[in-house]
PDB file of C-alpha atoms in Angstrom:
ATOM      1  CA  UNK J   1      83.568 106.057  74.840  1.00  0.00           C
ATOM      2  CA  UNK J   2      85.412 108.765  72.898  1.00  0.00           C
ATOM      3  CA  UNK J   3      82.313 110.615  71.681  1.00  0.00           C
ATOM      4  CA  UNK J   4      82.216 113.507  74.182  1.00  0.00           C
ATOM      5  CA  UNK J   5      83.001 116.675  72.219  1.00  0.00           C
ATOM      6  CA  UNK J   6      81.577 119.633  74.169  1.00  0.00           C
ATOM      7  CA  UNK J   7      80.081 120.453  77.575  1.00  0.00           C
ATOM      8  CA  UNK J   8      77.518 123.105  76.680  1.00  0.00           C
ATOM      9  CA  UNK J   9      76.070 124.182  80.038  1.00  0.00           C
ATOM     10  CA  UNK J  10      75.200 123.253  83.614  1.00  0.00           C
ATOM     11  CA  UNK J  11      71.740 124.052  84.977  1.00  0.00           C
ATOM     12  CA  UNK J  12      71.091 124.032  88.714  1.00  0.00           C
ATOM     13  CA  UNK J  13      71.212 126.011  91.934  1.00  0.00           C
ATOM     14  CA  UNK J  14      74.389 127.917  92.639  1.00  0.00           C
ATOM     15  CA  UNK J  15      76.801 129.875  90.489  1.00  0.00           C
ATOM     16  CA  UNK J  16      80.341 129.667  89.194  1.00  0.00           C
ATOM     17  CA  UNK J  17      79.872 126.200  87.760  1.00  0.00           C
ATOM     18  CA  UNK J  18      82.948 124.360  86.526  1.00  0.00           C
ATOM     19  CA  UNK J  19      83.272 121.111  84.608  1.00  0.00           C
ATOM     20  CA  UNK J  20      86.015 118.583  83.970  1.00  0.00           C
ATOM     21  CA  UNK J  21      86.295 115.257  82.166  1.00  0.00           C
ATOM     22  CA  UNK J  22      88.287 112.170  83.051  1.00  0.00           C
ATOM     23  CA  UNK J  23      89.652 108.953  81.578  1.00  0.00           C
ATOM     24  CA  UNK J  24      89.556 105.507  83.182  1.00  0.00           C
ATOM     25  CA  UNK J  25      93.104 104.131  83.540  1.00  0.00           C
ATOM     26  CA  UNK J  26      92.522 100.908  85.525  1.00  0.00           C
ATOM     27  CA  UNK J  27      91.255  99.034  82.414  1.00  0.00           C
ATOM     28  CA  UNK J  28      90.540  95.654  84.042  1.00  0.00           C
ATOM     29  CA  UNK J  29      88.018  96.811  86.641  1.00  0.00           C
ATOM     30  CA  UNK J  30      84.992  95.113  85.066  1.00  0.00           C
ATOM     31  CA  UNK J  31      86.393  91.605  85.762  1.00  0.00           C
ATOM     32  CA  UNK J  32      85.364  90.096  82.430  1.00  0.00           C
ATOM     33  CA  UNK J  33      87.129  87.375  80.448  1.00  0.00           C
ATOM     34  CA  UNK J  34      89.074  89.668  78.120  1.00  0.00           C
ATOM     35  CA  UNK J  35      91.969  87.360  77.286  1.00  0.00           C
ATOM     36  CA  UNK J  36      94.205  88.821  80.003  1.00  0.00           C
ATOM     37  CA  UNK J  37      94.018  90.101  83.551  1.00  0.00           C
ATOM     38  CA  UNK J  38      96.240  92.203  85.796  1.00  0.00           C
ATOM     39  CA  UNK J  39      94.691  90.917  89.035  1.00  0.00           C
ATOM     40  CA  UNK J  40      96.818  88.754  91.321  1.00  0.00           C
ATOM     41  CA  UNK J  41      94.347  85.974  92.194  1.00  0.00           C
ATOM     42  CA  UNK J  42      96.717  83.824  94.225  1.00  0.00           C
ATOM     43  CA  UNK J  43      94.389  81.815  96.477  1.00  0.00           C
ATOM     44  CA  UNK J  44      91.167  79.817  96.228  1.00  0.00           C
ATOM     45  CA  UNK J  45      89.416  82.540  98.246  1.00  0.00           C
ATOM     46  CA  UNK J  46      89.980  85.078  95.430  1.00  0.00           C
ATOM     47  CA  UNK J  47      88.123  84.329  92.207  1.00  0.00           C
ATOM     48  CA  UNK J  48      85.975  85.720  89.405  1.00  0.00           C
ATOM     49  CA  UNK J  49      82.353  84.920  90.255  1.00  0.00           C
ATOM     50  CA  UNK J  50      80.285  84.312  87.113  1.00  0.00           C
ATOM     51  CA  UNK J  51      77.097  83.773  89.101  1.00  0.00           C
ATOM     52  CA  UNK J  52      76.899  87.111  90.933  1.00  0.00           C
ATOM     53  CA  UNK J  53      77.822  90.412  89.305  1.00  0.00           C
ATOM     54  CA  UNK J  54      76.706  94.013  89.047  1.00  0.00           C
ATOM     55  CA  UNK J  55      77.135  94.277  85.287  1.00  0.00           C
ATOM     56  CA  UNK J  56      78.572  92.119  82.545  1.00  0.00           C
ATOM     57  CA  UNK J  57      79.280  88.461  83.309  1.00  0.00           C
ATOM     58  CA  UNK J  58      81.522  88.305  86.416  1.00  0.00           C
ATOM     59  CA  UNK J  59      82.632  90.060  89.592  1.00  0.00           C
ATOM     60  CA  UNK J  60      85.639  89.731  91.885  1.00  0.00           C
ATOM     61  CA  UNK J  61      84.723  87.626  94.944  1.00  0.00           C
ATOM     62  CA  UNK J  62      86.679  87.498  98.211  1.00  0.00           C
ATOM     63  CA  UNK J  63      85.722  84.731 100.651  1.00  0.00           C
ATOM     64  CA  UNK J  64      86.512  84.386 104.368  1.00  0.00           C
ATOM     65  CA  UNK J  65      85.272  82.015 107.088  1.00  0.00           C
ATOM     66  CA  UNK J  66      85.204  82.369 110.853  1.00  0.00           C
ATOM     67  CA  UNK J  67      88.083  79.887 110.934  1.00  0.00           C
ATOM     68  CA  UNK J  68      90.419  82.200 109.041  1.00  0.00           C
ATOM     69  CA  UNK J  69      92.796  84.336 111.074  1.00  0.00           C
ATOM     70  CA  UNK J  70      93.580  87.105 108.580  1.00  0.00           C
ATOM     71  CA  UNK J  71      91.951  89.150 105.848  1.00  0.00           C
ATOM     72  CA  UNK J  72      92.026  88.175 102.192  1.00  0.00           C
ATOM     73  CA  UNK J  73      93.068  90.789  99.657  1.00  0.00           C
ATOM     74  CA  UNK J  74      93.461  91.127  95.915  1.00  0.00           C
ATOM     75  CA  UNK J  75      95.433  93.780  94.080  1.00  0.00           C
ATOM     76  CA  UNK J  76      97.274  94.293  90.810  1.00  0.00           C
ATOM     77  CA  UNK J  77     100.262  92.200  89.791  1.00  0.00           C
ATOM     78  CA  UNK J  78     102.121  95.417  88.918  1.00  0.00           C
ATOM     79  CA  UNK J  79     101.505  99.066  89.718  1.00  0.00           C
ATOM     80  CA  UNK J  80     100.108 101.121  86.836  1.00  0.00           C
ATOM     81  CA  UNK J  81     101.367 104.594  85.829  1.00  0.00           C
ATOM     82  CA  UNK J  82      99.470 107.790  86.600  1.00  0.00           C
ATOM     83  CA  UNK J  83     100.198 111.505  86.322  1.00  0.00           C
ATOM     84  CA  UNK J  84     100.961 113.029  89.763  1.00  0.00           C
ATOM     85  CA  UNK J  85     100.242 116.459  88.318  1.00  0.00           C
ATOM     86  CA  UNK J  86      96.571 115.557  87.838  1.00  0.00           C
ATOM     87  CA  UNK J  87      93.752 114.722  90.240  1.00  0.00           C
ATOM     88  CA  UNK J  88      92.262 111.242  90.564  1.00  0.00           C
ATOM     89  CA  UNK J  89      89.166 109.436  91.836  1.00  0.00           C
ATOM     90  CA  UNK J  90      88.283 105.831  92.621  1.00  0.00           C
ATOM     91  CA  UNK J  91      84.848 104.334  91.975  1.00  0.00           C
ATOM     92  CA  UNK J  92      83.125 100.969  91.913  1.00  0.00           C
ATOM     93  CA  UNK J  93      80.395  98.749  93.336  1.00  0.00           C
ATOM     94  CA  UNK J  94      80.495  96.502  96.412  1.00  0.00           C
ATOM     95  CA  UNK J  95      78.117  93.738  97.474  1.00  0.00           C
ATOM     96  CA  UNK J  96      78.456  92.336 101.000  1.00  0.00           C
ATOM     97  CA  UNK J  97      77.166  88.932 102.149  1.00  0.00           C
ATOM     98  CA  UNK J  98      78.113  88.461 105.820  1.00  0.00           C
ATOM     99  CA  UNK J  99      81.256  90.438 104.997  1.00  0.00           C
ATOM    100  CA  UNK J 100      83.468  92.226 107.503  1.00  0.00           C
ATOM    101  CA  UNK J 101      85.374  95.436 106.816  1.00  0.00           C
ATOM    102  CA  UNK J 102      85.122  94.896 103.056  1.00  0.00           C
ATOM    103  CA  UNK J 103      86.897  97.746 101.310  1.00  0.00           C
ATOM    104  CA  UNK J 104      88.095  99.069  97.966  1.00  0.00           C
ATOM    105  CA  UNK J 105      91.367 100.967  98.399  1.00  0.00           C
ATOM    106  CA  UNK J 106      93.448 103.217  96.133  1.00  0.00           C
ATOM    107  CA  UNK J 107      97.192 103.347  96.753  1.00  0.00           C
ATOM    108  CA  UNK J 108      99.873 105.567  95.226  1.00  0.00           C
ATOM    109  CA  UNK J 109     103.547 104.579  94.826  1.00  0.00           C
ATOM    110  CA  UNK J 110     106.738 106.357  93.808  1.00  0.00           C
ATOM    111  CA  UNK J 111     107.874 103.491  91.552  1.00  0.00           C
ATOM    112  CA  UNK J 112     106.410 100.483  89.773  1.00  0.00           C
ATOM    113  CA  UNK J 113     108.050  97.940  92.099  1.00  0.00           C
ATOM    114  CA  UNK J 114     107.823  99.769  95.436  1.00  0.00           C
ATOM    115  CA  UNK J 115     105.827  98.011  98.169  1.00  0.00           C
ATOM    116  CA  UNK J 116     105.548 101.123 100.348  1.00  0.00           C
ATOM    117  CA  UNK J 117     102.630 103.381  99.369  1.00  0.00           C
ATOM    118  CA  UNK J 118     103.094 107.146  99.502  1.00  0.00           C
ATOM    119  CA  UNK J 119      99.334 107.677  99.762  1.00  0.00           C
ATOM    120  CA  UNK J 120      96.232 105.573 100.405  1.00  0.00           C
ATOM    121  CA  UNK J 121      92.462 106.106 100.636  1.00  0.00           C
ATOM    122  CA  UNK J 122      89.280 104.019 100.713  1.00  0.00           C
ATOM    123  CA  UNK J 123      86.494 104.481  98.186  1.00  0.00           C
ATOM    124  CA  UNK J 124      84.056 104.492 101.146  1.00  0.00           C
ATOM    125  CA  UNK J 125      83.813 103.339 104.746  1.00  0.00           C
ATOM    126  CA  UNK J 126      84.493  99.580 105.080  1.00  0.00           C
ATOM    127  CA  UNK J 127      81.310  97.511 104.787  1.00  0.00           C
ATOM    128  CA  UNK J 128      80.219  94.799 107.221  1.00  0.00           C
ATOM    129  CA  UNK J 129      77.148  92.587 107.249  1.00  0.00           C
ATOM    130  CA  UNK J 130      74.927  92.078 104.219  1.00  0.00           C
ATOM    131  CA  UNK J 131      73.949  94.653 101.593  1.00  0.00           C
ATOM    132  CA  UNK J 132      73.148  94.766  97.889  1.00  0.00           C
ATOM    133  CA  UNK J 133      75.278  96.370  95.218  1.00  0.00           C
ATOM    134  CA  UNK J 134      76.310  99.773  96.553  1.00  0.00           C
ATOM    135  CA  UNK J 135      78.051 102.543  94.636  1.00  0.00           C
ATOM    136  CA  UNK J 136      81.343 103.722  96.154  1.00  0.00           C
ATOM    137  CA  UNK J 137      83.228 106.852  95.135  1.00  0.00           C
ATOM    138  CA  UNK J 138      86.043 109.015  96.495  1.00  0.00           C
ATOM    139  CA  UNK J 139      88.022 111.955  95.137  1.00  0.00           C
ATOM    140  CA  UNK J 140      91.667 111.327  96.032  1.00  0.00           C
ATOM    141  CA  UNK J 141      94.620 113.471  97.080  1.00  0.00           C
ATOM    142  CA  UNK J 142      97.408 112.583  94.646  1.00  0.00           C
ATOM    143  CA  UNK J 143     100.898 112.815  96.208  1.00  0.00           C
ATOM    144  CA  UNK J 144     103.470 114.791  94.214  1.00  0.00           C
ATOM    145  CA  UNK J 145     105.606 111.635  93.965  1.00  0.00           C
ATOM    146  CA  UNK J 146     102.656 109.323  93.278  1.00  0.00           C
ATOM    147  CA  UNK J 147     103.671 108.283  89.774  1.00  0.00           C
ATOM    148  CA  UNK J 148     102.095 104.803  90.044  1.00  0.00           C
ATOM    149  CA  UNK J 149      98.915 103.417  91.579  1.00  0.00           C
ATOM    150  CA  UNK J 150      97.094 100.215  92.390  1.00  0.00           C
ATOM    151  CA  UNK J 151      93.586  99.287  93.529  1.00  0.00           C
ATOM    152  CA  UNK J 152      93.229  96.746  96.341  1.00  0.00           C
ATOM    153  CA  UNK J 153      90.135  94.885  97.566  1.00  0.00           C
ATOM    154  CA  UNK J 154      89.933  93.322 101.054  1.00  0.00           C
ATOM    155  CA  UNK J 155      87.584  91.285 103.259  1.00  0.00           C
ATOM    156  CA  UNK J 156      88.107  90.237 106.919  1.00  0.00           C
ATOM    157  CA  UNK J 157      86.965  86.957 108.538  1.00  0.00           C
ATOM    158  CA  UNK J 158      83.343  87.228 109.768  1.00  0.00           C
ATOM    159  CA  UNK J 159      82.292  86.614 113.361  1.00  0.00           C
ATOM    160  CA  UNK J 160      80.545  83.403 112.291  1.00  0.00           C
ATOM    161  CA  UNK J 161      79.960  81.401 109.142  1.00  0.00           C
ATOM    162  CA  UNK J 162      81.268  82.342 105.703  1.00  0.00           C
ATOM    163  CA  UNK J 163      81.452  85.894 104.424  1.00  0.00           C
ATOM    164  CA  UNK J 164      81.727  87.165 100.865  1.00  0.00           C
ATOM    165  CA  UNK J 165      82.646  90.564  99.468  1.00  0.00           C
ATOM    166  CA  UNK J 166      82.112  91.070  95.744  1.00  0.00           C
ATOM    167  CA  UNK J 167      83.391  93.981  93.689  1.00  0.00           C
ATOM    168  CA  UNK J 168      82.531  95.089  90.163  1.00  0.00           C
ATOM    169  CA  UNK J 169      82.788  98.026  87.748  1.00  0.00           C
ATOM    170  CA  UNK J 170      85.871  99.400  89.498  1.00  0.00           C
ATOM    171  CA  UNK J 171      87.452 102.488  87.956  1.00  0.00           C
ATOM    172  CA  UNK J 172      90.468 104.692  88.620  1.00  0.00           C
ATOM    173  CA  UNK J 173      89.826 108.061  86.977  1.00  0.00           C
ATOM    174  CA  UNK J 174      92.443 110.609  85.921  1.00  0.00           C
ATOM    175  CA  UNK J 175      90.953 114.092  85.534  1.00  0.00           C
ATOM    176  CA  UNK J 176      91.718 116.965  83.197  1.00  0.00           C
ATOM    177  CA  UNK J 177      91.818 120.472  84.769  1.00  0.00           C
ATOM    178  CA  UNK J 178      88.600 122.258  85.760  1.00  0.00           C
ATOM    179  CA  UNK J 179      87.210 124.737  83.220  1.00  0.00           C
ATOM    180  CA  UNK J 180      84.369 127.241  83.480  1.00  0.00           C
ATOM    181  CA  UNK J 181      80.931 126.039  82.399  1.00  0.00           C
ATOM    182  CA  UNK J 182      79.683 129.601  81.799  1.00  0.00           C
ATOM    183  CA  UNK J 183      80.455 129.108  78.103  1.00  0.00           C
ATOM    184  CA  UNK J 184      80.526 125.884  76.069  1.00  0.00           C
ATOM    185  CA  UNK J 185      83.718 123.969  76.833  1.00  0.00           C
ATOM    186  CA  UNK J 186      85.254 122.161  73.869  1.00  0.00           C
ATOM    187  CA  UNK J 187      86.632 118.693  74.544  1.00  0.00           C
ATOM    188  CA  UNK J 188      89.442 117.281  72.356  1.00  0.00           C
ATOM    189  CA  UNK J 189      87.717 114.664  70.231  1.00  0.00           C
ATOM    190  CA  UNK J 190      87.945 111.757  69.599  1.00  0.00           C
ATOM    191  CA  UNK J 191      89.156 110.828  73.064  1.00  0.00           C
ATOM    192  CA  UNK J 192      88.906 108.208  75.792  1.00  0.00           C
ATOM    193  CA  UNK J 193      87.003 110.314  78.347  1.00  0.00           C
ATOM    194  CA  UNK J 194      84.257 108.328  80.085  1.00  0.00           C
ATOM    195  CA  UNK J 195      83.562 110.510  83.127  1.00  0.00           C
ATOM    196  CA  UNK J 196      82.231 114.041  83.559  1.00  0.00           C
ATOM    197  CA  UNK J 197      82.211 115.976  86.853  1.00  0.00           C
ATOM    198  CA  UNK J 198      80.836 119.400  87.821  1.00  0.00           C
ATOM    199  CA  UNK J 199      81.194 121.670  90.844  1.00  0.00           C
ATOM    200  CA  UNK J 200      79.899 125.058  91.997  1.00  0.00           C
ATOM    201  CA  UNK J 201      81.220 127.767  94.293  1.00  0.00           C
ATOM    202  CA  UNK J 202      78.099 127.909  96.464  1.00  0.00           C
ATOM    203  CA  UNK J 203      75.769 125.035  95.564  1.00  0.00           C
ATOM    204  CA  UNK J 204      74.343 123.147  98.527  1.00  0.00           C
ATOM    205  CA  UNK J 205      72.719 119.711  98.395  1.00  0.00           C
ATOM    206  CA  UNK J 206      70.581 119.332  95.291  1.00  0.00           C
ATOM    207  CA  UNK J 207      70.688 118.349  91.661  1.00  0.00           C
ATOM    208  CA  UNK J 208      72.196 119.807  88.519  1.00  0.00           C
ATOM    209  CA  UNK J 209      71.519 119.131  84.859  1.00  0.00           C
ATOM    210  CA  UNK J 210      74.514 118.806  82.538  1.00  0.00           C
ATOM    211  CA  UNK J 211      74.068 119.444  78.829  1.00  0.00           C
ATOM    212  CA  UNK J 212      76.745 118.046  76.544  1.00  0.00           C
ATOM    213  CA  UNK J 213      77.325 117.107  72.937  1.00  0.00           C
ATOM    214  CA  UNK J 214      78.759 113.957  71.420  1.00  0.00           C
ATOM    215  CA  UNK J 215      80.379 113.486  68.032  1.00  0.00           C
ATOM    216  CA  UNK J 216      80.004 109.927  66.767  1.00  0.00           C
ATOM    217  CA  UNK J 217      82.722 108.462  64.576  1.00  0.00           C
ATOM    218  CA  UNK J 218      81.318 105.604  62.514  1.00  0.00           C
ATOM    219  CA  UNK J 219      83.465 103.375  60.350  1.00  0.00           C
ATOM    220  CA  UNK J 220      82.541 102.192  56.878  1.00  0.00           C
ATOM    221  CA  UNK J 221      82.969  98.452  56.790  1.00  0.00           C
ATOM    222  CA  UNK J 222      86.213  97.028  55.518  1.00  0.00           C
ATOM    223  CA  UNK J 223      85.991  94.256  58.099  1.00  0.00           C
ATOM    224  CA  UNK J 224      88.168  91.181  58.149  1.00  0.00           C
ATOM    225  CA  UNK J 225      85.176  88.862  58.113  1.00  0.00           C
ATOM    226  CA  UNK J 226      83.739  90.571  55.040  1.00  0.00           C
ATOM    227  CA  UNK J 227      80.678  91.956  56.840  1.00  0.00           C
ATOM    228  CA  UNK J 228      78.396  94.397  54.987  1.00  0.00           C
ATOM    229  CA  UNK J 229      79.166  98.143  55.035  1.00  0.00           C
ATOM    230  CA  UNK J 230      77.148 100.636  57.020  1.00  0.00           C
ATOM    231  CA  UNK J 231      74.070 101.935  55.235  1.00  0.00           C
ATOM    232  CA  UNK J 232      74.528 105.460  53.880  1.00  0.00           C
ATOM    233  CA  UNK J 233      72.022 107.919  55.283  1.00  0.00           C
ATOM    234  CA  UNK J 234      70.832 105.523  57.969  1.00  0.00           C
ATOM    235  CA  UNK J 235      70.726 106.456  61.637  1.00  0.00           C
ATOM    236  CA  UNK J 236      70.103 104.200  64.599  1.00  0.00           C
ATOM    237  CA  UNK J 237      69.276 105.879  67.907  1.00  0.00           C
ATOM    238  CA  UNK J 238      68.440 104.540  71.364  1.00  0.00           C
ATOM    239  CA  UNK J 239      67.011 106.485  74.285  1.00  0.00           C
ATOM    240  CA  UNK J 240      67.302 106.408  77.206  1.00  0.00           C
ATOM    241  CA  UNK J 241      70.717 104.781  77.088  1.00  0.00           C
ATOM    242  CA  UNK J 242      71.869 103.462  79.597  1.00  0.00           C
ATOM    243  CA  UNK J 243      68.368 102.204  80.427  1.00  0.00           C
ATOM    244  CA  UNK J 244      66.239 100.231  82.863  1.00  0.00           C
ATOM    245  CA  UNK J 245      63.885  98.547  82.162  1.00  0.00           C
ATOM    246  CA  UNK J 246      63.332  99.503  78.494  1.00  0.00           C
ATOM    247  CA  UNK J 247      64.744 101.650  75.706  1.00  0.00           C
ATOM    248  CA  UNK J 248      63.238 103.086  72.531  1.00  0.00           C
ATOM    249  CA  UNK J 249      65.149 102.364  69.327  1.00  0.00           C
ATOM    250  CA  UNK J 250      64.581 104.461  66.208  1.00  0.00           C
ATOM    251  CA  UNK J 251      65.896 103.568  62.763  1.00  0.00           C
ATOM    252  CA  UNK J 252      65.856 106.061  59.881  1.00  0.00           C
ATOM    253  CA  UNK J 253      65.662 103.983  56.699  1.00  0.00           C
ATOM    254  CA  UNK J 254      67.536 105.265  53.601  1.00  0.00           C
ATOM    255  CA  UNK J 255      67.318 104.128  49.991  1.00  0.00           C
ATOM    256  CA  UNK J 256      64.501 104.077  47.468  1.00  0.00           C
ATOM    257  CA  UNK J 257      61.197 102.228  47.549  1.00  0.00           C
ATOM    258  CA  UNK J 258      60.492  99.469  50.047  1.00  0.00           C
ATOM    259  CA  UNK J 259      63.598  97.779  51.449  1.00  0.00           C
ATOM    260  CA  UNK J 260      64.044  94.677  53.620  1.00  0.00           C
ATOM    261  CA  UNK J 261      64.937  95.522  57.226  1.00  0.00           C
ATOM    262  CA  UNK J 262      65.907  93.347  60.162  1.00  0.00           C
ATOM    263  CA  UNK J 263      66.706  94.708  63.632  1.00  0.00           C
ATOM    264  CA  UNK J 264      67.998  92.541  66.471  1.00  0.00           C
ATOM    265  CA  UNK J 265      69.887  92.856  69.759  1.00  0.00           C
ATOM    266  CA  UNK J 266      73.165  90.969  70.288  1.00  0.00           C
ATOM    267  CA  UNK J 267      75.381  90.394  73.309  1.00  0.00           C
ATOM    268  CA  UNK J 268      79.143  90.962  73.548  1.00  0.00           C
ATOM    269  CA  UNK J 269      79.838  87.494  72.155  1.00  0.00           C
ATOM    270  CA  UNK J 270      77.790  88.144  69.036  1.00  0.00           C
ATOM    271  CA  UNK J 271      74.868  85.944  70.075  1.00  0.00           C
ATOM    272  CA  UNK J 272      71.412  87.175  69.094  1.00  0.00           C
ATOM    273  CA  UNK J 273      69.394  88.010  72.207  1.00  0.00           C
ATOM    274  CA  UNK J 274      66.171  89.436  70.785  1.00  0.00           C
ATOM    275  CA  UNK J 275      64.680  90.102  67.346  1.00  0.00           C
ATOM    276  CA  UNK J 276      62.907  93.472  67.279  1.00  0.00           C
ATOM    277  CA  UNK J 277      61.742  93.712  63.658  1.00  0.00           C
ATOM    278  CA  UNK J 278      61.818  91.757  60.428  1.00  0.00           C
ATOM    279  CA  UNK J 279      60.024  92.919  57.295  1.00  0.00           C
ATOM    280  CA  UNK J 280      59.928  95.661  54.667  1.00  0.00           C
ATOM    281  CA  UNK J 281      59.929  99.396  55.361  1.00  0.00           C
ATOM    282  CA  UNK J 282      59.301 102.329  53.035  1.00  0.00           C
ATOM    283  CA  UNK J 283      62.481 104.342  52.417  1.00  0.00           C
ATOM    284  CA  UNK J 284      62.583 107.711  54.130  1.00  0.00           C
ATOM    285  CA  UNK J 285      60.515 106.461  57.049  1.00  0.00           C
ATOM    286  CA  UNK J 286      61.563 106.115  60.681  1.00  0.00           C
ATOM    287  CA  UNK J 287      60.952 102.761  62.319  1.00  0.00           C
ATOM    288  CA  UNK J 288      60.289 102.889  66.061  1.00  0.00           C
ATOM    289  CA  UNK J 289      60.821  99.888  68.350  1.00  0.00           C
ATOM    290  CA  UNK J 290      61.082  99.172  72.062  1.00  0.00           C
ATOM    291  CA  UNK J 291      63.369  96.664  73.755  1.00  0.00           C
ATOM    292  CA  UNK J 292      62.251  95.748  77.255  1.00  0.00           C
ATOM    293  CA  UNK J 293      65.411  93.871  78.195  1.00  0.00           C
ATOM    294  CA  UNK J 294      63.897  90.441  77.463  1.00  0.00           C
ATOM    295  CA  UNK J 295      65.329  87.795  75.177  1.00  0.00           C
ATOM    296  CA  UNK J 296      63.320  85.964  72.517  1.00  0.00           C
ATOM    297  CA  UNK J 297      62.273  83.432  75.153  1.00  0.00           C
ATOM    298  CA  UNK J 298      60.817  86.109  77.433  1.00  0.00           C
ATOM    299  CA  UNK J 299      63.646  85.861  79.955  1.00  0.00           C
ATOM    300  CA  UNK J 300      65.230  88.977  81.425  1.00  0.00           C
ATOM    301  CA  UNK J 301      68.685  89.716  80.023  1.00  0.00           C
ATOM    302  CA  UNK J 302      71.367  90.449  82.645  1.00  0.00           C
ATOM    303  CA  UNK J 303      72.903  93.872  83.095  1.00  0.00           C
ATOM    304  CA  UNK J 304      75.629  94.608  80.594  1.00  0.00           C
ATOM    305  CA  UNK J 305      76.543  95.886  77.156  1.00  0.00           C
ATOM    306  CA  UNK J 306      74.499  94.902  74.115  1.00  0.00           C
ATOM    307  CA  UNK J 307      74.351  95.985  70.488  1.00  0.00           C
ATOM    308  CA  UNK J 308      71.290  96.861  68.430  1.00  0.00           C
ATOM    309  CA  UNK J 309      72.089  95.924  64.839  1.00  0.00           C
ATOM    310  CA  UNK J 310      69.997  96.929  61.837  1.00  0.00           C
ATOM    311  CA  UNK J 311      70.379  95.172  58.484  1.00  0.00           C
ATOM    312  CA  UNK J 312      68.999  97.346  55.701  1.00  0.00           C
ATOM    313  CA  UNK J 313      68.939  95.768  52.254  1.00  0.00           C
ATOM    314  CA  UNK J 314      72.247  94.004  52.933  1.00  0.00           C
ATOM    315  CA  UNK J 315      73.964  96.895  54.747  1.00  0.00           C
ATOM    316  CA  UNK J 316      74.326  97.236  58.513  1.00  0.00           C
ATOM    317  CA  UNK J 317      74.268  99.848  61.270  1.00  0.00           C
ATOM    318  CA  UNK J 318      74.986  99.303  64.970  1.00  0.00           C
ATOM    319  CA  UNK J 319      74.305 101.119  68.244  1.00  0.00           C
ATOM    320  CA  UNK J 320      75.692 100.153  71.655  1.00  0.00           C
ATOM    321  CA  UNK J 321      73.138  99.643  74.441  1.00  0.00           C
ATOM    322  CA  UNK J 322      73.812  99.576  78.186  1.00  0.00           C
ATOM    323  CA  UNK J 323      71.245  97.710  80.303  1.00  0.00           C
ATOM    324  CA  UNK J 324      71.332  98.478  84.036  1.00  0.00           C
ATOM    325  CA  UNK J 325      69.364  96.283  86.447  1.00  0.00           C
TER     326      UNK J 325
END
């Protein structure tokens, strides 16, 4: 989200660790209602499913029946540009319900309008049968003339009945060059890097711990709707974040004396989901709260992005939260 500023170290088995960071250049892979879409949904068997999704409020659904004679596929209306001098990866989630050969595919092209790919690879082996949301990922070989790309989703007719393949949180990642992790690696900041990857010369199967720093850039309010400015000296933290099933929220309260404080969680549409605190707090104190992913009615909130907002004596401070189910 533009806050990554330095990769400080990598801890784990092996030696010669390297790190690189990448930006997401697909843009519309979360399948939300964002006012525009680049996906070519040209049949009734290709649609945004608002009832089943991995995160957010919708997924891409592809439907086939045993009476169909060919696969259904969805891709971009136009190829998007990429840098053939850099490396790329494809990632996303797939849910199969009586699906057959459901696949997420990356394709490279030499021009925006070409229909003949110069390179192609699946994010994972095609999926058949029924399975829950499954993470798919593949590092790609970028052709030297692959100046454009597209992502395509497919589903074949099942042997019997109706089959669905649903896709969500798709990403096409363009990587910066590898750098040594032996010393802290500075990242140009602010930026639009959302992915971090590490590798080692001799590490076998196992785990590694990545330590990194973020630099947050907060804006003082001069908003169009006349909202209150951010409170000076306030800090609003949330950990873990992303989280499941709960996160701890800490608010450092500035000012003098006792001040009125209200803390609530809102969704992407600005609707209040849960009220965490309402009352007075002594200045200089830290207020600790926990959000367990439930709304004010005790119902579980769906996976997605939320915002914890603190109002402190008429001023506001906000922290993004990511709930993963």
